[in-house]
Amino acid sequence: MSADNAESEKKVIMMMFCCAGCGIAEVDDIKLMQCAACDLVRYCSDGCQKDHMPQHKKDCKKRAAELRDEILFKQPESSHDGDCPICLLPLPIDSRKTILTGCCSKVICDGCSFAYIMR
């Protein structure tokens, strides 16, 4: 392992168990709070968080965007019903959000049904 890798691992461990602002370690009587936006660093107080924000702001915004993307683009749970034959998106697990068409006896999603009605 190179010196750079060892240094970066040490920095990550330090961030997880020590206040990013003042470096105080988390012990039984001192509980550290995570950054609400990114969960990357911890702080012992609001003052430490405020003082450290200029150094942390760039990484915080980047990680917060990654977390939002993970949630936004997470694939939905698949169902045994398969995909909608029109839009090819997975059919919802909740059967109340699908419609059985009378013409071809296929199950389609509510979005495609709504689009058909609006035409």
Short mmCIF file of C-alpha atoms in Angstrom, two decimals:
data_model
loop_
_atom_site.label_atom_id
_atom_site.label_comp_id
_atom_site.label_asym_id
_atom_site.label_seq_id
_atom_site.Cartn_x
_atom_site.Cartn_y
_atom_site.Cartn_z
CA MET A 1 0.00 0.00 0.00
CA SER A 2 1.36 3.40 -0.95
CA ALA A 3 1.77 6.32 1.40
CA ASP A 4 -1.03 8.23 -0.38
CA ASN A 5 -3.51 5.39 0.18
CA ALA A 6 -2.54 5.08 3.83
CA GLU A 7 -2.95 8.82 4.30
CA SER A 8 -6.38 8.85 2.63
CA GLU A 9 -7.56 5.89 4.74
CA LYS A 10 -6.37 7.65 7.88
CA LYS A 11 -8.28 10.78 6.80
CA VAL A 12 -11.50 8.78 6.21
CA ILE A 13 -11.26 7.08 9.61
CA MET A 14 -10.58 10.45 11.22
CA MET A 15 -13.66 11.95 9.56
CA MET A 16 -15.90 9.10 10.73
CA PHE A 17 -14.89 9.13 14.40
CA CYS A 18 -13.70 12.70 14.99
CA CYS A 19 -15.19 16.15 14.66
CA ALA A 20 -14.22 17.58 11.28
CA GLY A 21 -13.99 21.06 12.77
CA CYS A 22 -11.90 20.62 15.93
CA GLY A 23 -10.77 16.96 15.75
CA ILE A 24 -12.30 15.87 19.05
CA ALA A 25 -12.96 12.12 19.12
CA GLU A 26 -16.37 10.59 19.67
CA VAL A 27 -16.58 9.02 23.13
CA ASP A 28 -19.42 8.03 25.44
CA ASP A 29 -20.08 11.55 26.72
CA ILE A 30 -19.52 13.30 23.36
CA LYS A 31 -21.84 12.32 20.52
CA LEU A 32 -20.99 13.61 17.07
CA MET A 33 -23.68 14.72 14.63
CA GLN A 34 -23.43 13.88 10.92
CA CYS A 35 -23.65 16.52 8.24
CA ALA A 36 -27.32 16.49 7.32
CA ALA A 37 -26.73 16.91 3.60
CA CYS A 38 -23.97 14.43 2.82
CA ASP A 39 -23.32 12.16 5.84
CA LEU A 40 -19.59 12.33 5.08
CA VAL A 41 -18.33 14.19 8.14
CA ARG A 42 -19.32 14.58 11.77
CA TYR A 43 -19.35 17.57 14.09
CA CYS A 44 -19.41 18.00 17.86
CA SER A 45 -21.40 21.25 17.71
CA ASP A 46 -23.16 23.67 15.39
CA GLY A 47 -20.25 26.08 15.82
CA CYS A 48 -17.72 23.54 14.53
CA GLN A 49 -19.98 22.79 11.57
CA LYS A 50 -20.29 26.49 10.75
CA ASP A 51 -16.51 27.05 11.04
CA HIS A 52 -15.68 24.00 8.87
CA MET A 53 -18.27 24.68 6.15
CA PRO A 54 -15.96 26.66 3.80
CA GLN A 55 -13.60 23.65 3.52
CA HIS A 56 -16.43 21.11 3.37
CA LYS A 57 -18.89 22.89 1.08
CA LYS A 58 -17.56 21.61 -2.27
CA ASP A 59 -17.38 17.94 -1.19
CA CYS A 60 -20.73 18.25 0.58
CA LYS A 61 -22.54 19.50 -2.52
CA LYS A 62 -20.97 16.80 -4.66
CA ARG A 63 -21.93 13.98 -2.26
CA ALA A 64 -25.44 15.39 -1.71
CA ALA A 65 -25.97 15.39 -5.50
CA GLU A 66 -24.76 11.77 -5.67
CA LEU A 67 -27.19 10.77 -2.92
CA ARG A 68 -30.08 12.50 -4.70
CA ASP A 69 -29.16 10.76 -7.98
CA GLU A 70 -29.05 7.37 -6.24
CA ILE A 71 -32.54 7.90 -4.90
CA LEU A 72 -33.90 9.43 -8.11
CA PHE A 73 -32.50 6.86 -10.53
CA LYS A 74 -32.91 3.79 -8.35
CA GLN A 75 -34.67 1.07 -10.30
CA PRO A 76 -38.12 0.30 -8.92
CA GLU A 77 -38.84 -3.09 -7.49
CA SER A 78 -39.81 -5.45 -10.25
CA SER A 79 -43.11 -7.24 -10.17
CA HIS A 80 -44.22 -10.53 -11.56
CA ASP A 81 -46.57 -8.61 -13.86
CA GLY A 82 -43.72 -7.57 -16.15
CA ASP A 83 -43.60 -4.37 -18.15
CA CYS A 84 -46.30 -2.14 -19.59
CA PRO A 85 -46.61 -3.09 -23.28
CA ILE A 86 -46.94 0.58 -24.30
CA CYS A 87 -44.26 2.49 -22.36
CA LEU A 88 -42.14 -0.55 -21.43
CA LEU A 89 -41.75 0.60 -17.82
CA PRO A 90 -42.16 -1.99 -15.04
CA LEU A 91 -45.78 -2.31 -13.95
CA PRO A 92 -46.42 -1.09 -10.41
CA ILE A 93 -46.62 -3.67 -7.66
CA ASP A 94 -49.89 -2.10 -6.52
CA SER A 95 -52.53 -3.61 -8.81
CA ARG A 96 -54.80 -0.59 -8.26
CA LYS A 97 -52.38 1.43 -10.41
CA THR A 98 -52.87 -0.75 -13.49
CA ILE A 99 -55.76 -1.31 -15.86
CA LEU A 100 -56.78 -4.37 -17.84
CA THR A 101 -57.65 -3.25 -21.37
CA GLY A 102 -60.80 -4.70 -22.87
CA CYS A 103 -59.59 -4.74 -26.46
CA CYS A 104 -56.52 -6.94 -26.13
CA SER A 105 -56.73 -8.14 -22.49
CA LYS A 106 -53.34 -6.64 -21.66
CA VAL A 107 -52.47 -4.91 -18.40
CA ILE A 108 -51.20 -1.34 -18.86
CA CYS A 109 -50.04 1.29 -16.38
CA ASP A 110 -52.21 4.21 -15.27
CA GLY A 111 -49.96 6.67 -17.13
CA CYS A 112 -50.60 5.03 -20.48
CA SER A 113 -54.29 4.72 -19.70
CA PHE A 114 -54.45 8.43 -18.83
CA ALA A 115 -52.58 9.36 -22.02
CA TYR A 116 -55.05 7.30 -24.08
CA ILE A 117 -58.02 9.02 -22.43
CA MET A 118 -56.51 12.47 -23.03
CA ARG A 119 -56.10 11.80 -26.78
#
